[in-house]
Short mmCIF file of C-alpha atoms in Angstrom, two decimals:
data_model
loop_
_atom_site.label_atom_id
_atom_site.label_comp_id
_atom_site.label_asym_id
_atom_site.label_seq_id
_atom_site.Cartn_x
_atom_site.Cartn_y
_atom_site.Cartn_z
CA UNK T 1 -138.86 62.90 100.44
CA UNK T 2 -137.71 59.53 101.78
CA UNK T 3 -133.48 58.20 102.13
CA UNK T 4 -133.86 54.49 100.62
CA UNK T 5 -130.44 53.01 101.45
CA UNK T 6 -129.73 49.75 99.80
CA UNK T 7 -126.94 47.50 100.74
CA UNK T 8 -124.26 46.84 98.59
CA UNK T 9 -124.28 42.41 97.27
CA UNK T 10 -121.99 40.44 98.39
CA UNK T 11 -118.70 40.75 96.41
CA UNK T 12 -118.98 44.20 96.69
CA UNK T 13 -119.44 44.38 100.41
CA UNK T 14 -116.28 41.87 100.41
CA UNK T 15 -114.65 45.51 100.16
CA UNK T 16 -115.74 46.41 103.32
CA UNK T 17 -114.44 43.19 104.92
CA UNK T 18 -114.71 42.09 107.81
CA UNK T 19 -116.33 45.47 109.04
CA UNK T 20 -119.57 45.10 106.58
CA UNK T 21 -119.50 40.99 107.85
CA UNK T 22 -121.82 42.38 110.80
CA UNK T 23 -123.01 46.10 109.26
CA UNK T 24 -123.78 47.25 106.37
CA UNK T 25 -122.13 49.69 104.53
CA UNK T 26 -123.35 52.59 105.85
CA UNK T 27 -122.37 52.18 109.29
CA UNK T 28 -119.41 52.83 108.38
CA UNK T 29 -117.21 55.33 109.28
CA UNK T 30 -115.18 58.26 108.29
CA UNK T 31 -114.41 61.12 109.87
CA UNK T 32 -117.13 62.62 112.57
CA UNK T 33 -120.19 59.95 111.43
CA UNK T 34 -121.00 56.61 109.47
CA UNK T 35 -121.37 57.20 105.57
CA UNK T 36 -124.80 56.75 106.29
CA UNK T 37 -125.70 59.79 108.42
CA UNK T 38 -123.43 62.02 105.85
CA UNK T 39 -126.05 60.87 102.65
CA UNK T 40 -128.57 61.80 105.28
CA UNK T 41 -127.53 65.39 106.39
CA UNK T 42 -126.10 65.90 102.25
CA UNK T 43 -129.54 64.45 100.74
CA UNK T 44 -131.51 67.37 104.10
CA UNK T 45 -133.94 63.82 105.40
CA UNK T 46 -135.00 62.79 108.47
CA UNK T 47 -136.65 59.82 107.37
CA UNK T 48 -134.78 57.16 106.17
CA UNK T 49 -135.38 53.26 105.52
CA UNK T 50 -133.43 50.91 104.71
CA UNK T 51 -132.11 47.34 103.17
CA UNK T 52 -129.75 44.93 104.41
CA UNK T 53 -128.98 41.61 103.68
CA UNK T 54 -131.17 39.47 104.99
CA UNK T 55 -128.67 37.71 108.16
CA UNK T 56 -128.08 40.82 109.35
CA UNK T 57 -131.90 42.36 109.45
CA UNK T 58 -132.81 41.05 112.66
CA UNK T 59 -129.83 42.25 115.11
CA UNK T 60 -129.63 45.50 112.11
CA UNK T 61 -133.44 46.37 113.64
CA UNK T 62 -132.73 46.33 117.02
CA UNK T 63 -129.95 49.35 116.54
CA UNK T 64 -131.70 51.63 114.24
CA UNK T 65 -135.31 52.97 114.96
CA UNK T 66 -135.87 53.45 111.26
CA UNK T 67 -138.28 50.18 108.98
CA UNK T 68 -135.09 47.63 108.02
CA UNK T 69 -136.18 45.50 105.10
CA UNK T 70 -139.41 46.56 105.12
CA UNK T 71 -141.14 47.19 101.54
CA UNK T 72 -143.91 49.27 103.31
CA UNK T 73 -141.89 52.02 102.21
CA UNK T 74 -141.49 51.70 98.78
CA UNK T 75 -145.09 53.45 98.85
CA UNK T 76 -146.17 56.40 99.62
CA UNK T 77 -143.99 58.93 99.05
CA UNK T 78 -141.12 60.55 96.63
CA UNK T 79 -138.24 58.03 96.73
CA UNK T 80 -134.85 58.84 96.95
CA UNK T 81 -133.04 55.05 96.61
CA UNK T 82 -128.92 55.62 96.82
CA UNK T 83 -125.60 53.54 97.16
CA UNK T 84 -124.74 53.43 99.79
CA UNK T 85 -120.24 53.84 98.97
CA UNK T 86 -121.52 57.39 96.82
CA UNK T 87 -119.58 60.16 98.64
CA UNK T 88 -121.95 62.50 100.04
CA UNK T 89 -119.41 65.52 100.15
CA UNK T 90 -119.70 65.02 96.20
CA UNK T 91 -123.06 63.89 95.86
CA UNK T 92 -124.85 66.64 94.62
CA UNK T 93 -128.05 65.09 92.42
CA UNK T 94 -131.35 66.73 93.63
CA UNK T 95 -133.52 64.58 96.16
CA UNK T 96 -136.57 66.05 94.90
CA UNK T 97 -137.27 66.52 90.64
CA UNK T 98 -138.80 64.19 88.09
CA UNK T 99 -137.97 60.33 88.40
CA UNK T 100 -134.72 59.89 87.07
CA UNK T 101 -131.65 56.16 88.22
CA UNK T 102 -128.38 57.08 87.68
CA UNK T 103 -125.98 53.72 86.97
CA UNK T 104 -122.08 53.74 87.07
CA UNK T 105 -120.30 51.96 83.80
CA UNK T 106 -121.07 48.60 84.81
CA UNK T 107 -125.06 49.42 85.22
CA UNK T 108 -125.09 49.36 88.10
CA UNK T 109 -126.96 51.43 90.33
CA UNK T 110 -126.06 54.46 92.28
CA UNK T 111 -129.30 56.03 92.77
CA UNK T 112 -133.04 55.63 91.51
CA UNK T 113 -135.11 58.44 92.52
CA UNK T 114 -138.70 57.75 91.80
CA UNK T 115 -141.02 60.82 91.64
CA UNK T 116 -144.28 59.93 93.75
CA UNK T 117 -146.53 58.89 90.16
CA UNK T 118 -144.25 56.92 89.05
CA UNK T 119 -144.50 54.42 91.72
CA UNK T 120 -147.39 52.86 90.07
CA UNK T 121 -145.08 51.24 87.36
CA UNK T 122 -142.85 48.99 89.66
CA UNK T 123 -143.52 46.26 91.84
CA UNK T 124 -143.21 46.92 95.38
CA UNK T 125 -142.87 43.11 96.61
CA UNK T 126 -139.00 42.98 96.24
CA UNK T 127 -136.59 45.35 96.73
CA UNK T 128 -134.21 44.37 94.16
CA UNK T 129 -137.17 43.93 91.58
CA UNK T 130 -137.79 47.37 92.67
CA UNK T 131 -134.38 48.66 91.80
CA UNK T 132 -134.25 46.44 88.41
CA UNK T 133 -137.67 47.89 87.67
CA UNK T 134 -136.64 51.22 88.39
CA UNK T 135 -133.70 50.73 85.93
CA UNK T 136 -136.25 49.52 83.01
CA UNK T 137 -138.66 51.65 83.15
CA UNK T 138 -137.11 55.03 84.08
CA UNK T 139 -134.96 58.25 82.38
CA UNK T 140 -131.05 56.00 82.83
CA UNK T 141 -128.42 58.61 83.48
CA UNK T 142 -124.64 58.20 83.57
CA UNK T 143 -123.22 60.76 86.22
CA UNK T 144 -119.67 59.64 87.03
CA UNK T 145 -119.92 59.46 91.25
CA UNK T 146 -116.98 59.74 93.12
CA UNK T 147 -117.31 56.15 95.74
CA UNK T 148 -115.92 54.58 98.49
CA UNK T 149 -114.14 51.54 96.81
CA UNK T 150 -112.64 49.88 99.93
CA UNK T 151 -112.01 49.91 103.10
CA UNK T 152 -108.93 51.69 103.53
CA UNK T 153 -110.72 54.39 101.51
CA UNK T 154 -112.12 55.20 104.12
CA UNK T 155 -108.99 55.56 106.63
CA UNK T 156 -106.84 57.55 103.91
CA UNK T 157 -110.02 60.30 104.23
CA UNK T 158 -109.87 60.52 107.02
CA UNK T 159 -107.68 63.75 107.87
CA UNK T 160 -109.85 65.75 105.72
CA UNK T 161 -113.28 64.68 106.50
CA UNK T 162 -112.45 65.24 109.82
CA UNK T 163 -111.54 68.35 109.04
CA UNK T 164 -114.67 68.84 106.64
CA UNK T 165 -116.89 67.77 109.59
CA UNK T 166 -115.46 70.77 112.42
CA UNK T 167 -116.36 72.99 109.49
CA UNK T 168 -119.36 71.93 108.98
CA UNK T 169 -120.22 70.82 113.35
CA UNK T 170 -119.61 75.08 112.99
CA UNK T 171 -119.01 74.79 116.59
CA UNK T 172 -115.54 75.45 118.61
CA UNK T 173 -114.67 76.65 122.62
CA UNK T 174 -114.55 75.19 125.79
CA UNK T 175 -118.38 74.24 127.05
CA UNK T 176 -116.26 71.35 128.88
CA UNK T 177 -113.27 70.99 131.63
CA UNK T 178 -109.67 71.92 130.92
CA UNK T 179 -107.66 71.40 133.94
CA UNK T 180 -104.26 73.71 134.12
CA UNK T 181 -101.79 73.37 133.01
CA UNK T 182 -102.40 72.45 129.99
CA UNK T 183 -101.05 73.80 126.24
CA UNK T 184 -103.25 74.54 123.80
CA UNK T 185 -100.72 74.79 120.21
CA UNK T 186 -102.74 76.55 116.73
CA UNK T 187 -105.86 78.65 117.25
CA UNK T 188 -108.46 77.97 119.24
CA UNK T 189 -110.59 78.60 117.09
CA UNK T 190 -110.09 75.53 115.29
CA UNK T 191 -110.99 73.36 118.98
CA UNK T 192 -113.78 71.80 120.21
CA UNK T 193 -114.82 70.29 123.53
CA UNK T 194 -118.75 69.51 123.80
CA UNK T 195 -119.80 69.86 127.67
CA UNK T 196 -119.14 66.90 130.25
CA UNK T 197 -115.83 66.51 128.64
CA UNK T 198 -112.82 66.71 130.86
CA UNK T 199 -108.98 67.39 130.69
CA UNK T 200 -107.07 66.73 133.36
CA UNK T 201 -103.75 68.27 134.07
CA UNK T 202 -100.92 68.15 131.45
CA UNK T 203 -102.61 67.87 128.89
CA UNK T 204 -101.59 68.56 125.02
CA UNK T 205 -104.16 69.73 122.17
CA UNK T 206 -102.46 71.04 118.99
CA UNK T 207 -104.61 72.12 116.37
CA UNK T 208 -101.40 74.14 114.10
CA UNK T 209 -102.37 70.89 111.42
CA UNK T 210 -106.38 70.96 111.83
CA UNK T 211 -108.97 70.86 114.47
CA UNK T 212 -110.07 69.19 116.99
CA UNK T 213 -113.52 67.62 118.30
CA UNK T 214 -113.89 66.76 121.75
CA UNK T 215 -117.40 65.38 122.18
CA UNK T 216 -119.45 64.88 125.25
CA UNK T 217 -118.10 63.60 128.39
CA UNK T 218 -114.71 62.11 127.79
CA UNK T 219 -111.84 61.97 130.17
CA UNK T 220 -107.93 63.02 128.94
CA UNK T 221 -106.37 61.93 131.19
CA UNK T 222 -102.62 63.62 131.78
CA UNK T 223 -99.91 63.66 129.54
CA UNK T 224 -101.91 63.22 126.33
CA UNK T 225 -101.58 64.92 123.47
CA UNK T 226 -103.36 65.17 120.97
CA UNK T 227 -102.92 66.46 117.40
CA UNK T 228 -105.80 67.69 114.81
CA UNK T 229 -106.98 67.02 112.74
CA UNK T 230 -109.06 64.27 115.49
CA UNK T 231 -112.26 63.39 116.66
CA UNK T 232 -112.87 62.31 119.89
CA UNK T 233 -115.72 60.70 120.54
CA UNK T 234 -118.63 60.80 123.18
CA UNK T 235 -117.82 58.83 126.61
CA UNK T 236 -114.14 57.36 125.58
CA UNK T 237 -111.40 57.80 127.89
CA UNK T 238 -107.43 58.60 126.55
CA UNK T 239 -105.12 57.31 128.77
CA UNK T 240 -101.72 59.34 128.62
CA UNK T 241 -102.38 58.87 125.04
CA UNK T 242 -100.05 59.99 121.76
CA UNK T 243 -103.32 60.34 119.92
CA UNK T 244 -101.32 62.08 116.54
CA UNK T 245 -103.04 63.63 113.99
CA UNK T 246 -106.36 62.29 111.82
CA UNK T 247 -107.86 59.83 114.18
CA UNK T 248 -112.32 59.26 114.70
CA UNK T 249 -112.12 57.70 118.00
CA UNK T 250 -115.38 56.25 120.16
CA UNK T 251 -117.67 56.41 121.50
CA UNK T 252 -117.52 54.79 124.57
CA UNK T 253 -113.65 53.72 123.69
CA UNK T 254 -110.64 53.48 125.99
CA UNK T 255 -107.27 54.51 124.08
CA UNK T 256 -103.98 54.79 124.88
CA UNK T 257 -100.49 54.29 123.28
CA UNK T 258 -99.76 55.56 120.29
CA UNK T 259 -102.67 55.57 117.69
CA UNK T 260 -101.55 57.85 114.07
CA UNK T 261 -104.63 58.01 111.53
CA UNK T 262 -106.40 55.31 112.93
CA UNK T 263 -110.58 55.07 112.48
CA UNK T 264 -111.86 52.97 115.70
CA UNK T 265 -115.89 51.59 116.33
CA UNK T 266 -117.45 52.55 119.60
CA UNK T 267 -116.40 49.91 122.88
CA UNK T 268 -112.97 49.45 121.37
CA UNK T 269 -109.58 49.26 123.84
CA UNK T 270 -106.93 49.78 122.94
CA UNK T 271 -105.52 50.54 126.65
CA UNK T 272 -101.91 50.42 126.69
CA UNK T 273 -98.72 51.39 124.81
CA UNK T 274 -97.94 49.76 121.54
CA UNK T 275 -98.07 51.53 117.63
CA UNK T 276 -101.95 51.39 116.17
CA UNK T 277 -101.54 53.33 112.39
CA UNK T 278 -103.94 54.04 109.40
CA UNK T 279 -105.66 50.99 110.79
CA UNK T 280 -109.59 50.51 110.60
CA UNK T 281 -111.15 48.71 114.32
CA UNK T 282 -114.22 47.73 114.49
CA UNK T 283 -116.26 48.04 117.19
CA UNK T 284 -115.87 45.49 120.77
CA UNK T 285 -112.70 45.08 119.88
CA UNK T 286 -109.67 44.50 122.89
CA UNK T 287 -105.95 45.13 121.14
CA UNK T 288 -103.99 43.98 124.49
CA UNK T 289 -100.45 45.46 125.64
CA UNK T 290 -97.97 47.00 123.40
CA UNK T 291 -100.36 45.52 120.38
CA UNK T 292 -98.76 47.08 117.49
CA UNK T 293 -99.35 47.12 113.56
CA UNK T 294 -96.47 48.59 110.58
CA UNK T 295 -98.43 50.90 108.32
CA UNK T 296 -95.45 50.94 105.99
CA UNK T 297 -93.24 48.87 104.91
CA UNK T 298 -89.51 48.59 104.85
CA UNK T 299 -89.08 49.03 101.43
CA UNK T 300 -91.40 52.26 101.11
CA UNK T 301 -93.68 50.69 98.66
CA UNK T 302 -97.24 50.16 98.67
CA UNK T 303 -99.20 48.24 100.72
CA UNK T 304 -101.18 44.85 100.16
CA UNK T 305 -103.80 44.18 101.45
CA UNK T 306 -105.49 40.62 101.31
CA UNK T 307 -109.28 40.78 101.65
CA UNK T 308 -110.61 37.43 100.92
CA UNK T 309 -107.17 35.21 102.08
CA UNK T 310 -106.35 34.83 98.42
CA UNK T 311 -105.75 37.31 96.59
CA UNK T 312 -104.16 40.62 97.11
CA UNK T 313 -105.25 44.32 96.61
CA UNK T 314 -102.70 46.71 96.32
CA UNK T 315 -104.12 49.63 98.00
CA UNK T 316 -102.23 51.91 95.87
CA UNK T 317 -100.70 54.03 99.39
CA UNK T 318 -97.35 53.53 101.11
CA UNK T 319 -99.63 53.46 104.43
CA UNK T 320 -102.05 51.27 105.30
CA UNK T 321 -102.10 50.23 108.61
CA UNK T 322 -105.13 46.49 109.34
CA UNK T 323 -107.89 46.11 109.08
CA UNK T 324 -109.75 44.84 112.47
CA UNK T 325 -113.36 43.11 112.95
CA UNK T 326 -115.44 42.76 115.73
CA UNK T 327 -115.28 41.71 118.56
CA UNK T 328 -111.10 40.72 117.56
CA UNK T 329 -109.01 40.53 121.16
CA UNK T 330 -105.46 40.33 120.75
CA UNK T 331 -103.09 38.68 123.28
CA UNK T 332 -100.14 41.29 124.29
CA UNK T 333 -97.54 41.88 122.22
CA UNK T 334 -99.44 41.11 119.34
CA UNK T 335 -97.43 42.57 116.73
CA UNK T 336 -99.47 42.81 112.92
CA UNK T 337 -97.76 43.01 109.71
CA UNK T 338 -98.08 46.01 107.26
CA UNK T 339 -102.06 45.53 105.36
CA UNK T 340 -102.68 43.40 107.39
CA UNK T 341 -106.54 41.70 108.06
CA UNK T 342 -107.85 40.15 111.27
CA UNK T 343 -111.07 38.83 110.25
CA UNK T 344 -114.23 39.54 112.73
CA UNK T 345 -114.19 37.48 116.54
CA UNK T 346 -110.43 36.01 115.69
CA UNK T 347 -108.81 35.79 119.05
CA UNK T 348 -105.02 36.35 119.03
CA UNK T 349 -102.38 34.25 121.27
CA UNK T 350 -98.94 35.97 119.69
CA UNK T 351 -95.89 33.74 119.61
CA UNK T 352 -93.64 36.98 118.87
CA UNK T 353 -93.28 37.01 115.35
CA UNK T 354 -95.49 39.29 113.16
CA UNK T 355 -98.73 37.55 112.36
CA UNK T 356 -99.34 36.66 109.13
CA UNK T 357 -101.46 39.10 106.69
CA UNK T 358 -105.15 37.30 106.78
CA UNK T 359 -106.11 35.90 109.73
CA UNK T 360 -110.04 34.62 109.40
CA UNK T 361 -112.96 35.22 111.00
CA UNK T 362 -113.90 33.10 114.41
CA UNK T 363 -109.70 31.65 114.51
CA UNK T 364 -108.51 31.17 117.35
CA UNK T 365 -104.54 31.65 116.94
CA UNK T 366 -102.25 29.47 119.01
CA UNK T 367 -98.50 29.04 118.79
CA UNK T 368 -98.16 30.58 115.58
CA UNK T 369 -101.28 28.62 113.76
CA UNK T 370 -104.65 28.97 112.79
CA UNK T 371 -107.04 26.78 115.19
CA UNK T 372 -110.34 25.87 115.98
CA UNK T 373 -109.60 27.12 119.04
CA UNK T 374 -111.90 26.14 121.80
CA UNK T 375 -114.58 27.21 119.27
CA UNK T 376 -117.68 29.86 118.77
CA UNK T 377 -119.19 29.12 121.63
CA UNK T 378 -116.26 31.01 123.68
CA UNK T 379 -115.80 33.81 121.75
CA UNK T 380 -119.65 34.64 122.31
CA UNK T 381 -119.77 34.03 125.98
CA UNK T 382 -116.61 36.12 126.06
CA UNK T 383 -118.45 38.70 123.85
CA UNK T 384 -121.23 38.36 125.59
CA UNK T 385 -119.21 39.56 128.95
CA UNK T 386 -117.59 41.97 127.14
CA UNK T 387 -121.18 43.82 125.95
CA UNK T 388 -122.32 42.88 129.64
CA UNK T 389 -119.18 45.55 130.68
CA UNK T 390 -120.69 48.21 128.68
CA UNK T 391 -124.47 47.73 129.58
CA UNK T 392 -125.05 46.54 126.57
CA UNK T 393 -126.72 42.82 125.86
CA UNK T 394 -125.63 39.73 123.60
CA UNK T 395 -128.83 39.70 121.39
CA UNK T 396 -130.88 36.22 120.18
CA UNK T 397 -130.61 38.22 116.42
CA UNK T 398 -126.84 39.20 117.20
CA UNK T 399 -125.86 35.49 117.58
CA UNK T 400 -128.28 34.40 114.81
CA UNK T 401 -126.08 37.15 112.82
CA UNK T 402 -122.62 35.93 114.06
CA UNK T 403 -123.62 32.34 113.00
CA UNK T 404 -124.65 33.26 109.64
CA UNK T 405 -121.47 35.09 109.58
CA UNK T 406 -119.43 31.80 110.79
CA UNK T 407 -120.80 29.82 108.00
CA UNK T 408 -120.14 32.32 105.46
CA UNK T 409 -116.27 32.55 106.49
CA UNK T 410 -116.23 28.73 107.19
CA UNK T 411 -113.63 28.17 103.33
CA UNK T 412 -110.95 30.76 104.51
CA UNK T 413 -110.92 29.38 107.51
CA UNK T 414 -111.17 25.85 107.38
CA UNK T 415 -108.35 26.16 105.20
CA UNK T 416 -106.29 27.78 107.26
CA UNK T 417 -106.58 25.62 109.82
CA UNK T 418 -105.52 23.14 107.76
CA UNK T 419 -102.43 24.70 106.91
CA UNK T 420 -102.20 25.40 110.77
CA UNK T 421 -102.54 21.71 111.05
CA UNK T 422 -99.85 20.59 108.48
CA UNK T 423 -97.20 22.56 109.91
CA UNK T 424 -98.25 21.60 112.92
CA UNK T 425 -97.68 17.91 112.98
CA UNK T 426 -94.37 19.35 110.90
CA UNK T 427 -92.58 19.97 114.14
CA UNK G 1 -103.38 -1.41 112.64
CA UNK G 2 -103.13 0.02 116.86
CA UNK G 3 -105.92 0.40 118.94
CA UNK G 4 -107.75 3.74 119.59
CA UNK G 5 -106.31 3.69 123.11
CA UNK G 6 -102.55 3.30 121.22
CA UNK G 7 -103.44 5.30 118.44
CA UNK G 8 -104.79 8.14 121.45
CA UNK G 9 -102.15 7.28 124.07
CA UNK G 10 -98.94 8.77 121.38
CA UNK G 11 -101.29 11.64 120.22
CA UNK G 12 -100.67 12.50 123.48
CA UNK G 13 -97.50 11.75 124.33
CA UNK G 14 -96.55 13.88 121.32
CA UNK G 15 -98.83 16.85 121.62
CA UNK G 16 -97.13 17.05 125.35
CA UNK G 17 -93.63 15.41 125.21
CA UNK G 18 -93.69 12.83 127.32
CA UNK G 19 -92.90 8.97 126.86
CA UNK G 20 -95.48 6.79 125.82
CA UNK G 21 -95.90 4.46 129.06
CA UNK G 22 -95.89 7.87 131.60
CA UNK G 23 -100.01 7.49 130.40
CA UNK G 24 -102.65 6.06 131.88
CA UNK G 25 -106.07 5.61 130.36
CA UNK G 26 -106.93 7.42 134.19
CA UNK G 27 -104.61 10.28 133.11
CA UNK G 28 -106.81 13.57 133.06
CA UNK G 29 -104.74 15.73 130.39
CA UNK G 30 -104.55 18.45 132.24
CA UNK G 31 -103.84 17.31 136.01
CA UNK G 32 -101.43 14.45 135.81
CA UNK G 33 -99.56 14.86 132.63
CA UNK G 34 -100.01 18.79 132.66
CA UNK G 35 -101.62 19.75 129.49
CA UNK G 36 -102.55 23.49 129.21
CA UNK G 37 -105.12 25.17 127.98
CA UNK G 38 -103.67 25.96 124.10
CA UNK G 39 -102.08 21.85 124.40
CA UNK G 40 -105.65 20.99 125.05
CA UNK G 41 -106.80 22.73 121.55
CA UNK G 42 -103.50 21.36 120.05
CA UNK G 43 -104.77 17.90 120.93
CA UNK G 44 -108.20 18.34 119.71
CA UNK G 45 -106.39 18.95 116.78
CA UNK G 46 -103.68 16.06 116.81
CA UNK G 47 -106.91 14.20 117.39
CA UNK G 48 -108.82 14.99 114.80
CA UNK G 49 -106.12 13.81 112.68
CA UNK G 50 -104.81 11.26 113.37
CA UNK G 51 -108.59 9.73 113.14
CA UNK G 52 -109.43 11.87 110.58
CA UNK G 53 -112.66 12.62 111.96
CA UNK G 54 -114.26 15.97 113.10
CA UNK G 55 -115.05 16.56 116.59
CA UNK G 56 -117.71 19.75 117.97
CA UNK G 57 -115.72 21.70 120.39
CA UNK G 58 -117.12 22.08 123.84
CA UNK G 59 -117.71 18.42 123.81
CA UNK G 60 -113.55 17.23 122.88
CA UNK G 61 -112.41 20.23 124.81
CA UNK G 62 -114.67 19.02 128.28
CA UNK G 63 -112.90 15.10 127.78
CA UNK G 64 -110.74 14.74 131.40
CA UNK G 65 -108.87 11.65 131.26
CA UNK G 66 -107.13 9.90 128.64
CA UNK G 67 -110.31 6.50 128.60
CA UNK G 68 -112.56 9.09 128.31
CA UNK G 69 -110.80 10.30 125.19
CA UNK G 70 -110.35 6.90 124.07
CA UNK G 71 -114.02 6.27 124.77
CA UNK G 72 -115.19 9.25 122.90
CA UNK G 73 -113.05 9.53 120.03
CA UNK G 74 -114.44 5.47 119.62
CA UNK G 75 -118.34 6.96 119.29
CA UNK G 76 -116.92 9.84 117.40
CA UNK G 77 -115.67 7.69 114.99
CA UNK G 78 -118.33 5.53 114.65
CA UNK G 79 -121.08 8.20 114.16
CA UNK G 80 -118.88 9.97 111.97
CA UNK G 81 -118.17 6.29 110.41
CA UNK G 82 -114.72 5.35 110.42
CA UNK G 83 -113.16 2.17 111.06
CA UNK G 84 -110.88 1.85 113.56
CA UNK G 85 -109.78 -0.81 115.98
CA UNK G 86 -111.64 -1.30 119.35
#
């Protein structure tokens, strides 16, 4: 049986922007791993194929060793097509069995289990036509399946997911090195330190309220305190960090200051002091010293987030920090308001005041306004430099994807630039 | 209508907070007029607003002197069909 993950249409992926601008939804993370890894593990297959938006296909193909947008995967085996927003932990539909199509209340596809014998009935030249034909020709059911609706759902579920993933991993104990003196609170069975990981002296691990998983080759510097539930990804370094509960970090991150209930994708840095709470941070982000986000409003009301720059969405939670896209760079002293959206590739030079809650992708935020700055070419140069420092390469495919993102995000950016111009002229 | 040179000088004076008579054609924005990198961005924005044009960032930001800015903007105005007094 082959698992096929099909990315959602743009209007749905928009609920997961800015992260989903540059990756399919199943590459979003929660707990130890990505949503796609969780679905594959739940279904119990290693044969996985992907269908992503055309503009990111080449870039994504370079990152994975499975077929991307290849219609040849639509034949030769039983197929299990799954919406990546389905929560893997509560997905109990068998991958094998007679053909069946699960639809939500609006008639959108949740999953399609297509037996090999039924493949002949379906067109295979286009995944959209294939799915439409499966809906029309195969038995339909209307299951109630829990789904990820917005990007902050992942943040809010992270503590619970880490705890579940720790139990599923089935590991505990110390295979790495703990240099004494150290302090461990809670049950040692709730701690796993992988081979190659090193904890310097004066590190506190507090597993009293949840498990701690420190992955391979992690380095934890003195005076760091790590509270569970927590997952520290491979090759990350904690620098005297106050790592509060509910964090998923890494791989290859550099983290200092205070971080709480946040998900940070790989290769991002928050080296210095400053608070990051209930945040979702993309790849290749650098948060300058003292960058701080608020994750709780002064009146304790629900946090609202603008994902499209126009409409505020009530998150239903009093604790939501910021969502920060890939390649964002913030200057020293950046203050992010509660529920801030910082678009991918944005560059922020703080003024000391809290920023507007919506910073468009590719914006240069200078002197308190959104500007065109030095253009996307300079942002690409910076991205190339940052990636080179970690032995990663900025590719033509990646640049083509970001060019497409630049165009997609132009309307909101141009609107913000115009607003900035008006403010500049009024000075 | 003021000439391109007069309008460029007025916009420059406004952004860099200088007197008009301090600005000469041969002046470098950075070396002589003291524009910092952020002000260069502001200058480009101000020129775009002043003339109603769109400039390519890399090209615009590589212009070093007031005189070259006048020539560059005149050219962009011509390309984009914006009438100006030379």
